[in-house]
Amino acid sequence: MEPSTPSDDSGGTFTCYRCGLSEHYDFKGKKTPYSRWIDLNEDGYIMQDPFSTNRNDFLLLGSDCSVCEKTICQSPNCSVYYMKRFCLPCAQTCLNKFPSAVQARVRKHLEQK
């Protein structure tokens, strides 16, 4: 079985709307073309790991916020993942819907800004 190939998004520039992180991505989706064994829970922006000689290694740069749909990186200063990815402003809006541990993590990162 071959790894899946990109279906609708085969690359471009990923830019986090919060911190401005900007990197080329190779694929956006749930099934990475680099590994047939890994399925993501969300459509992620994926790039082949430039620091690895193993062609199956990849980096997940981020995804789109499940509420506002803006592109967001995985930095804890920019987003939180709980069943779906949330940018911190949307996580703050939905704060009471999260478990207390996630609420505490969101509050901590909001206070640091």
mmCIF file of N, CA and C in Angstrom:
data_model
loop_
_atom_site.group_PDB
_atom_site.id
_atom_site.type_symbol
_atom_site.label_atom_id
_atom_site.label_comp_id
_atom_site.label_asym_id
_atom_site.label_seq_id
_atom_site.Cartn_x
_atom_site.Cartn_y
_atom_site.Cartn_z
ATOM 1 N N MET A 1 0.835 -1.183 0.000
ATOM 2 C CA MET A 1 0.000 0.000 0.000
ATOM 3 C C MET A 1 0.879 1.246 0.000
ATOM 4 N N GLU A 2 0.645 2.148 -0.927
ATOM 5 C CA GLU A 2 1.404 3.383 -1.044
ATOM 6 C C GLU A 2 0.825 4.459 -0.125
ATOM 7 N N PRO A 3 1.667 5.366 0.374
ATOM 8 C CA PRO A 3 1.128 6.493 1.130
ATOM 9 C C PRO A 3 0.170 7.290 0.259
ATOM 10 N N SER A 4 -0.800 7.925 0.896
ATOM 11 C CA SER A 4 -1.765 8.701 0.123
ATOM 12 C C SER A 4 -1.080 9.881 -0.547
ATOM 13 N N THR A 5 -1.642 10.321 -1.643
ATOM 14 C CA THR A 5 -1.097 11.469 -2.347
ATOM 15 C C THR A 5 -1.978 12.676 -2.082
ATOM 16 N N PRO A 6 -1.430 13.854 -2.220
ATOM 17 C CA PRO A 6 -2.226 15.048 -1.982
ATOM 18 C C PRO A 6 -3.460 15.073 -2.872
ATOM 19 N N SER A 7 -4.611 15.398 -2.290
ATOM 20 C CA SER A 7 -5.839 15.423 -3.068
ATOM 21 C C SER A 7 -6.175 16.832 -3.533
ATOM 22 N N ASP A 8 -6.491 17.734 -2.622
ATOM 23 C CA ASP A 8 -6.880 19.051 -3.085
ATOM 24 C C ASP A 8 -5.869 20.148 -2.801
ATOM 25 N N ASP A 9 -4.976 19.987 -1.851
ATOM 26 C CA ASP A 9 -4.019 21.042 -1.540
ATOM 27 C C ASP A 9 -2.619 20.466 -1.569
ATOM 28 N N SER A 10 -1.891 20.773 -2.602
ATOM 29 C CA SER A 10 -0.574 20.180 -2.759
ATOM 30 C C SER A 10 0.554 21.179 -2.528
ATOM 31 N N GLY A 11 0.368 22.063 -1.602
ATOM 32 C CA GLY A 11 1.464 22.926 -1.198
ATOM 33 C C GLY A 11 1.197 24.401 -1.369
ATOM 34 N N GLY A 12 2.083 25.159 -0.763
ATOM 35 C CA GLY A 12 1.957 26.610 -0.787
ATOM 36 C C GLY A 12 2.722 27.192 0.382
ATOM 37 N N THR A 13 2.282 28.325 0.874
ATOM 38 C CA THR A 13 2.922 28.970 2.015
ATOM 39 C C THR A 13 1.967 28.979 3.198
ATOM 40 N N PHE A 14 2.437 28.417 4.303
ATOM 41 C CA PHE A 14 1.702 28.421 5.562
ATOM 42 C C PHE A 14 2.113 29.679 6.313
ATOM 43 N N THR A 15 1.151 30.464 6.790
ATOM 44 C CA THR A 15 1.451 31.638 7.609
ATOM 45 C C THR A 15 0.486 31.679 8.785
ATOM 46 N N CYS A 16 1.036 31.624 9.992
ATOM 47 C CA CYS A 16 0.218 31.708 11.200
ATOM 48 C C CYS A 16 -0.267 33.145 11.358
ATOM 49 N N TYR A 17 -1.559 33.312 11.526
ATOM 50 C CA TYR A 17 -2.104 34.666 11.626
ATOM 51 C C TYR A 17 -1.761 35.335 12.958
ATOM 52 N N ARG A 18 -1.365 34.569 13.971
ATOM 53 C CA ARG A 18 -1.047 35.162 15.279
ATOM 54 C C ARG A 18 0.418 35.595 15.364
ATOM 55 N N CYS A 19 1.334 34.688 15.068
ATOM 56 C CA CYS A 19 2.757 34.986 15.272
ATOM 57 C C CYS A 19 3.502 35.305 13.980
ATOM 58 N N GLY A 20 2.882 35.020 12.846
ATOM 59 C CA GLY A 20 3.520 35.321 11.572
ATOM 60 C C GLY A 20 4.469 34.252 11.063
ATOM 61 N N LEU A 21 4.593 33.120 11.772
ATOM 62 C CA LEU A 21 5.432 32.029 11.280
ATOM 63 C C LEU A 21 5.038 31.734 9.841
ATOM 64 N N SER A 22 6.021 31.724 8.957
ATOM 65 C CA SER A 22 5.742 31.497 7.544
ATOM 66 C C SER A 22 6.714 30.455 7.005
ATOM 67 N N GLU A 23 6.183 29.361 6.488
ATOM 68 C CA GLU A 23 6.989 28.268 5.946
ATOM 69 C C GLU A 23 6.281 27.672 4.741
ATOM 70 N N HIS A 24 7.055 27.115 3.851
ATOM 71 C CA HIS A 24 6.468 26.373 2.736
ATOM 72 C C HIS A 24 5.885 25.077 3.287
ATOM 73 N N TYR A 25 4.690 24.704 2.853
ATOM 74 C CA TYR A 25 4.147 23.395 3.206
ATOM 75 C C TYR A 25 3.959 22.596 1.929
ATOM 76 N N ASP A 26 4.058 21.282 2.074
ATOM 77 C CA ASP A 26 3.973 20.393 0.920
ATOM 78 C C ASP A 26 2.574 19.847 0.699
ATOM 79 N N PHE A 27 1.783 19.807 1.765
ATOM 80 C CA PHE A 27 0.493 19.131 1.687
ATOM 81 C C PHE A 27 -0.407 19.608 2.816
ATOM 82 N N LYS A 28 -1.696 19.685 2.545
ATOM 83 C CA LYS A 28 -2.676 19.956 3.597
ATOM 84 C C LYS A 28 -3.708 18.842 3.559
ATOM 85 N N GLY A 29 -3.905 18.184 4.697
ATOM 86 C CA GLY A 29 -4.883 17.108 4.760
ATOM 87 C C GLY A 29 -4.725 16.284 6.021
ATOM 88 N N LYS A 30 -5.479 15.193 6.092
ATOM 89 C CA LYS A 30 -5.448 14.296 7.251
ATOM 90 C C LYS A 30 -4.514 13.114 7.055
ATOM 91 N N LYS A 31 -4.304 12.714 5.818
ATOM 92 C CA LYS A 31 -3.426 11.585 5.523
ATOM 93 C C LYS A 31 -2.166 12.124 4.863
ATOM 94 N N THR A 32 -1.083 12.068 5.593
ATOM 95 C CA THR A 32 0.179 12.572 5.063
ATOM 96 C C THR A 32 0.689 11.686 3.928
ATOM 97 N N PRO A 33 1.246 12.277 2.892
ATOM 98 C CA PRO A 33 1.819 11.465 1.823
ATOM 99 C C PRO A 33 3.141 10.815 2.238
ATOM 100 N N TYR A 34 3.648 11.161 3.416
ATOM 101 C CA TYR A 34 4.934 10.643 3.868
ATOM 102 C C TYR A 34 4.825 9.379 4.704
ATOM 103 N N SER A 35 3.643 9.045 5.181
ATOM 104 C CA SER A 35 3.476 7.844 6.000
ATOM 105 C C SER A 35 2.071 7.286 5.839
ATOM 106 N N ARG A 36 2.000 6.022 5.528
ATOM 107 C CA ARG A 36 0.675 5.397 5.394
ATOM 108 C C ARG A 36 0.101 5.015 6.752
ATOM 109 N N TRP A 37 0.891 5.124 7.797
ATOM 110 C CA TRP A 37 0.468 4.681 9.126
ATOM 111 C C TRP A 37 -0.129 5.799 9.974
ATOM 112 N N ILE A 38 0.001 7.015 9.536
ATOM 113 C CA ILE A 38 -0.434 8.139 10.361
ATOM 114 C C ILE A 38 -1.617 8.846 9.718
ATOM 115 N N ASP A 39 -2.695 8.962 10.488
ATOM 116 C CA ASP A 39 -3.866 9.744 10.098
ATOM 117 C C ASP A 39 -4.049 10.834 11.147
ATOM 118 N N LEU A 40 -4.142 12.067 10.712
ATOM 119 C CA LEU A 40 -4.346 13.189 11.629
ATOM 120 C C LEU A 40 -5.829 13.350 11.937
ATOM 121 N N ASN A 41 -6.143 13.944 13.068
ATOM 122 C CA ASN A 41 -7.534 14.204 13.452
ATOM 123 C C ASN A 41 -8.095 15.455 12.793
ATOM 124 N N GLU A 42 -7.247 16.218 12.159
ATOM 125 C CA GLU A 42 -7.657 17.464 11.519
ATOM 126 C C GLU A 42 -6.838 17.648 10.249
ATOM 127 N N ASP A 43 -7.320 18.487 9.352
ATOM 128 C CA ASP A 43 -6.527 18.826 8.175
ATOM 129 C C ASP A 43 -5.355 19.673 8.633
ATOM 130 N N GLY A 44 -4.159 19.142 8.466
ATOM 131 C CA GLY A 44 -2.968 19.850 8.904
ATOM 132 C C GLY A 44 -2.109 20.290 7.741
ATOM 133 N N TYR A 45 -1.322 21.329 7.976
ATOM 134 C CA TYR A 45 -0.339 21.797 7.003
ATOM 135 C C TYR A 45 0.953 21.033 7.288
ATOM 136 N N ILE A 46 1.413 20.259 6.319
ATOM 137 C CA ILE A 46 2.505 19.315 6.525
ATOM 138 C C ILE A 46 3.652 19.628 5.572
ATOM 139 N N MET A 47 4.863 19.546 6.101
ATOM 140 C CA MET A 47 6.043 19.663 5.249
ATOM 141 C C MET A 47 6.980 18.505 5.546
ATOM 142 N N GLN A 48 7.727 18.096 4.545
ATOM 143 C CA GLN A 48 8.733 17.065 4.754
ATOM 144 C C GLN A 48 9.798 17.653 5.671
ATOM 145 N N ASP A 49 10.268 16.860 6.633
ATOM 146 C CA ASP A 49 11.249 17.334 7.603
ATOM 147 C C ASP A 49 12.565 17.653 6.894
ATOM 148 N N PRO A 50 12.956 18.926 6.843
ATOM 149 C CA PRO A 50 14.183 19.282 6.131
ATOM 150 C C PRO A 50 15.458 18.871 6.869
ATOM 151 N N PHE A 51 15.331 18.453 8.126
ATOM 152 C CA PHE A 51 16.499 18.094 8.924
ATOM 153 C C PHE A 51 16.735 16.592 8.985
ATOM 154 N N SER A 52 15.873 15.818 8.341
ATOM 155 C CA SER A 52 15.963 14.363 8.410
ATOM 156 C C SER A 52 16.341 13.784 7.052
ATOM 157 N N THR A 53 17.124 12.725 7.091
ATOM 158 C CA THR A 53 17.454 12.016 5.853
ATOM 159 C C THR A 53 16.398 10.967 5.523
ATOM 160 N N ASN A 54 15.513 10.688 6.470
ATOM 161 C CA ASN A 54 14.426 9.738 6.237
ATOM 162 C C ASN A 54 13.312 10.458 5.487
ATOM 163 N N ARG A 55 13.003 10.032 4.283
ATOM 164 C CA ARG A 55 12.011 10.731 3.459
ATOM 165 C C ARG A 55 10.590 10.615 4.005
ATOM 166 N N ASN A 56 10.373 9.751 5.007
ATOM 167 C CA ASN A 56 9.045 9.602 5.601
ATOM 168 C C ASN A 56 8.821 10.512 6.808
ATOM 169 N N ASP A 57 9.848 11.220 7.243
ATOM 170 C CA ASP A 57 9.701 12.130 8.383
ATOM 171 C C ASP A 57 9.072 13.439 7.913
ATOM 172 N N PHE A 58 8.179 13.962 8.728
ATOM 173 C CA PHE A 58 7.500 15.196 8.359
ATOM 174 C C PHE A 58 7.257 16.055 9.586
ATOM 175 N N LEU A 59 6.919 17.310 9.351
ATOM 176 C CA LEU A 59 6.577 18.253 10.410
ATOM 177 C C LEU A 59 5.148 18.729 10.190
ATOM 178 N N LEU A 60 4.390 18.783 11.263
ATOM 179 C CA LEU A 60 3.048 19.351 11.223
ATOM 180 C C LEU A 60 3.176 20.806 11.662
ATOM 181 N N LEU A 61 2.975 21.724 10.736
ATOM 182 C CA LEU A 61 3.139 23.147 11.025
ATOM 183 C C LEU A 61 1.967 23.714 11.813
ATOM 184 N N GLY A 62 0.761 23.288 11.488
ATOM 185 C CA GLY A 62 -0.438 23.791 12.141
ATOM 186 C C GLY A 62 -1.666 23.386 11.356
ATOM 187 N N SER A 63 -2.744 24.107 11.576
ATOM 188 C CA SER A 63 -4.002 23.810 10.880
ATOM 189 C C SER A 63 -4.857 25.072 10.885
ATOM 190 N N ASP A 64 -6.118 24.923 10.571
ATOM 191 C CA ASP A 64 -7.045 26.052 10.605
ATOM 192 C C ASP A 64 -7.855 25.981 11.894
ATOM 193 N N CYS A 65 -8.088 27.127 12.512
ATOM 194 C CA CYS A 65 -8.907 27.184 13.723
ATOM 195 C C CYS A 65 -10.284 26.620 13.408
ATOM 196 N N SER A 66 -10.788 25.785 14.283
ATOM 197 C CA SER A 66 -12.085 25.141 14.053
ATOM 198 C C SER A 66 -13.255 26.110 14.197
ATOM 199 N N VAL A 67 -13.014 27.298 14.744
ATOM 200 C CA VAL A 67 -14.087 28.284 14.914
ATOM 201 C C VAL A 67 -14.013 29.358 13.818
ATOM 202 N N CYS A 68 -12.910 30.100 13.772
ATOM 203 C CA CYS A 68 -12.800 31.220 12.824
ATOM 204 C C CYS A 68 -12.175 30.824 11.490
ATOM 205 N N GLU A 69 -11.581 29.630 11.435
ATOM 206 C CA GLU A 69 -10.972 29.060 10.229
ATOM 207 C C GLU A 69 -9.711 29.790 9.771
ATOM 208 N N LYS A 70 -9.115 30.612 10.640
ATOM 209 C CA LYS A 70 -7.849 31.255 10.297
ATOM 210 C C LYS A 70 -6.721 30.246 10.473
ATOM 211 N N THR A 71 -5.666 30.401 9.683
ATOM 212 C CA THR A 71 -4.512 29.515 9.744
ATOM 213 C C THR A 71 -3.722 29.807 11.012
ATOM 214 N N ILE A 72 -3.417 28.731 11.767
ATOM 215 C CA ILE A 72 -2.796 28.890 13.075
ATOM 216 C C ILE A 72 -1.728 27.820 13.287
ATOM 217 N N CYS A 73 -0.586 28.199 13.862
ATOM 218 C CA CYS A 73 0.469 27.220 14.122
ATOM 219 C C CYS A 73 0.190 26.484 15.429
ATOM 220 N N GLN A 74 1.065 25.534 15.743
ATOM 221 C CA GLN A 74 0.882 24.701 16.928
ATOM 222 C C GLN A 74 1.479 25.290 18.199
ATOM 223 N N SER A 75 2.109 26.431 18.105
ATOM 224 C CA SER A 75 2.712 27.032 19.292
ATOM 225 C C SER A 75 1.655 27.229 20.374
ATOM 226 N N PRO A 76 1.975 26.906 21.623
ATOM 227 C CA PRO A 76 1.011 27.131 22.703
ATOM 228 C C PRO A 76 0.687 28.612 22.897
ATOM 229 N N ASN A 77 1.502 29.500 22.355
ATOM 230 C CA ASN A 77 1.204 30.931 22.409
ATOM 231 C C ASN A 77 0.199 31.352 21.341
ATOM 232 N N CYS A 78 -0.096 30.438 20.422
ATOM 233 C CA CYS A 78 -1.005 30.759 19.314
ATOM 234 C C CYS A 78 -2.275 29.918 19.320
ATOM 235 N N SER A 79 -2.175 28.665 19.765
ATOM 236 C CA SER A 79 -3.343 27.787 19.673
ATOM 237 C C SER A 79 -3.337 26.725 20.760
ATOM 238 N N VAL A 80 -4.476 26.079 20.880
ATOM 239 C CA VAL A 80 -4.632 24.950 21.791
ATOM 240 C C VAL A 80 -5.390 23.868 21.030
ATOM 241 N N TYR A 81 -5.032 22.617 21.297
ATOM 242 C CA TYR A 81 -5.740 21.508 20.664
ATOM 243 C C TYR A 81 -6.507 20.752 21.738
ATOM 244 N N TYR A 82 -7.804 20.691 21.571
ATOM 245 C CA TYR A 82 -8.658 19.846 22.400
ATOM 246 C C TYR A 82 -9.767 19.332 21.492
ATOM 247 N N MET A 83 -9.579 18.134 20.990
ATOM 248 C CA MET A 83 -10.464 17.489 20.025
ATOM 249 C C MET A 83 -10.418 18.174 18.657
ATOM 250 N N LYS A 84 -10.169 19.457 18.640
ATOM 251 C CA LYS A 84 -9.997 20.270 17.441
ATOM 252 C C LYS A 84 -8.995 21.368 17.790
ATOM 253 N N ARG A 85 -8.484 22.045 16.770
ATOM 254 C CA ARG A 85 -7.551 23.154 16.993
ATOM 255 C C ARG A 85 -8.341 24.456 17.161
ATOM 256 N N PHE A 86 -7.940 25.256 18.154
ATOM 257 C CA PHE A 86 -8.549 26.556 18.420
ATOM 258 C C PHE A 86 -7.442 27.598 18.519
ATOM 259 N N CYS A 87 -7.589 28.725 17.848
ATOM 260 C CA CYS A 87 -6.663 29.826 18.101
ATOM 261 C C CYS A 87 -6.990 30.344 19.506
ATOM 262 N N LEU A 88 -6.038 30.993 20.157
ATOM 263 C CA LEU A 88 -6.275 31.431 21.537
ATOM 264 C C LEU A 88 -7.461 32.388 21.682
ATOM 265 N N PRO A 89 -7.674 33.342 20.765
ATOM 266 C CA PRO A 89 -8.867 34.190 20.922
ATOM 267 C C PRO A 89 -10.172 33.393 20.871
ATOM 268 N N CYS A 90 -10.275 32.416 19.983
ATOM 269 C CA CYS A 90 -11.492 31.590 19.920
ATOM 270 C C CYS A 90 -11.585 30.670 21.133
ATOM 271 N N ALA A 91 -10.434 30.166 21.598
ATOM 272 C CA ALA A 91 -10.435 29.333 22.802
ATOM 273 C C ALA A 91 -10.923 30.139 23.999
ATOM 274 N N GLN A 92 -10.534 31.404 24.065
ATOM 275 C CA GLN A 92 -10.994 32.264 25.158
ATOM 276 C C GLN A 92 -12.510 32.453 25.084
ATOM 277 N N THR A 93 -13.034 32.602 23.885
ATOM 278 C CA THR A 93 -14.479 32.758 23.697
ATOM 279 C C THR A 93 -15.239 31.509 24.134
ATOM 280 N N CYS A 94 -14.640 30.334 23.908
ATOM 281 C CA CYS A 94 -15.290 29.047 24.227
ATOM 282 C C CYS A 94 -14.781 28.459 25.535
ATOM 283 N N LEU A 95 -14.100 29.253 26.343
ATOM 284 C CA LEU A 95 -13.378 28.755 27.510
ATOM 285 C C LEU A 95 -14.209 27.851 28.419
ATOM 286 N N ASN A 96 -15.439 28.206 28.694
ATOM 287 C CA ASN A 96 -16.252 27.424 29.637
ATOM 288 C C ASN A 96 -16.660 26.059 29.082
ATOM 289 N N LYS A 97 -16.421 25.801 27.813
ATOM 290 C CA LYS A 97 -16.756 24.503 27.220
ATOM 291 C C LYS A 97 -15.611 23.491 27.342
ATOM 292 N N PHE A 98 -14.436 23.954 27.755
ATOM 293 C CA PHE A 98 -13.267 23.091 27.892
ATOM 294 C C PHE A 98 -13.180 22.511 29.301
ATOM 295 N N PRO A 99 -12.517 21.350 29.442
ATOM 296 C CA PRO A 99 -12.229 20.824 30.784
ATOM 297 C C PRO A 99 -11.333 21.808 31.544
ATOM 298 N N SER A 100 -11.350 21.724 32.851
ATOM 299 C CA SER A 100 -10.621 22.693 33.680
ATOM 300 C C SER A 100 -9.123 22.725 33.372
ATOM 301 N N ALA A 101 -8.513 21.591 33.061
ATOM 302 C CA ALA A 101 -7.078 21.572 32.747
ATOM 303 C C ALA A 101 -6.788 22.365 31.473
ATOM 304 N N VAL A 102 -7.643 22.250 30.488
ATOM 305 C CA VAL A 102 -7.467 22.995 29.238
ATOM 306 C C VAL A 102 -7.734 24.481 29.484
ATOM 307 N N GLN A 103 -8.734 24.789 30.298
ATOM 308 C CA GLN A 103 -9.022 26.187 30.644
ATOM 309 C C GLN A 103 -7.800 26.841 31.293
ATOM 310 N N ALA A 104 -7.172 26.120 32.210
ATOM 311 C CA ALA A 104 -5.993 26.652 32.899
ATOM 312 C C ALA A 104 -4.857 26.904 31.912
ATOM 313 N N ARG A 105 -4.663 25.992 30.981
ATOM 314 C CA ARG A 105 -3.602 26.142 29.977
ATOM 315 C C ARG A 105 -3.874 27.357 29.083
ATOM 316 N N VAL A 106 -5.116 27.535 28.666
ATOM 317 C CA VAL A 106 -5.480 28.682 27.825
ATOM 318 C C VAL A 106 -5.271 29.978 28.599
ATOM 319 N N ARG A 107 -5.738 30.025 29.834
ATOM 320 C CA ARG A 107 -5.570 31.235 30.661
ATOM 321 C C ARG A 107 -4.091 31.591 30.832
ATOM 322 N N LYS A 108 -3.272 30.574 31.078
ATOM 323 C CA LYS A 108 -1.839 30.788 31.272
ATOM 324 C C LYS A 108 -1.224 31.458 30.045
ATOM 325 N N HIS A 109 -1.554 30.966 28.871
ATOM 326 C CA HIS A 109 -0.962 31.529 27.656
ATOM 327 C C HIS A 109 -1.553 32.886 27.297
ATOM 328 N N LEU A 110 -2.803 33.115 27.655
ATOM 329 C CA LEU A 110 -3.405 34.431 27.415
ATOM 330 C C LEU A 110 -2.778 35.489 28.320
ATOM 331 N N GLU A 111 -2.427 35.103 29.554
ATOM 332 C CA GLU A 111 -1.800 36.037 30.494
ATOM 333 C C GLU A 111 -0.386 36.408 30.062
ATOM 334 N N GLN A 112 0.292 35.509 29.351
ATOM 335 C CA GLN A 112 1.666 35.758 28.916
ATOM 336 C C GLN A 112 1.737 36.763 27.777
ATOM 337 N N LYS A 113 0.666 36.987 27.087
ATOM 338 C CA LYS A 113 0.668 37.902 25.931
ATOM 339 C C LYS A 113 0.671 39.341 26.345
#
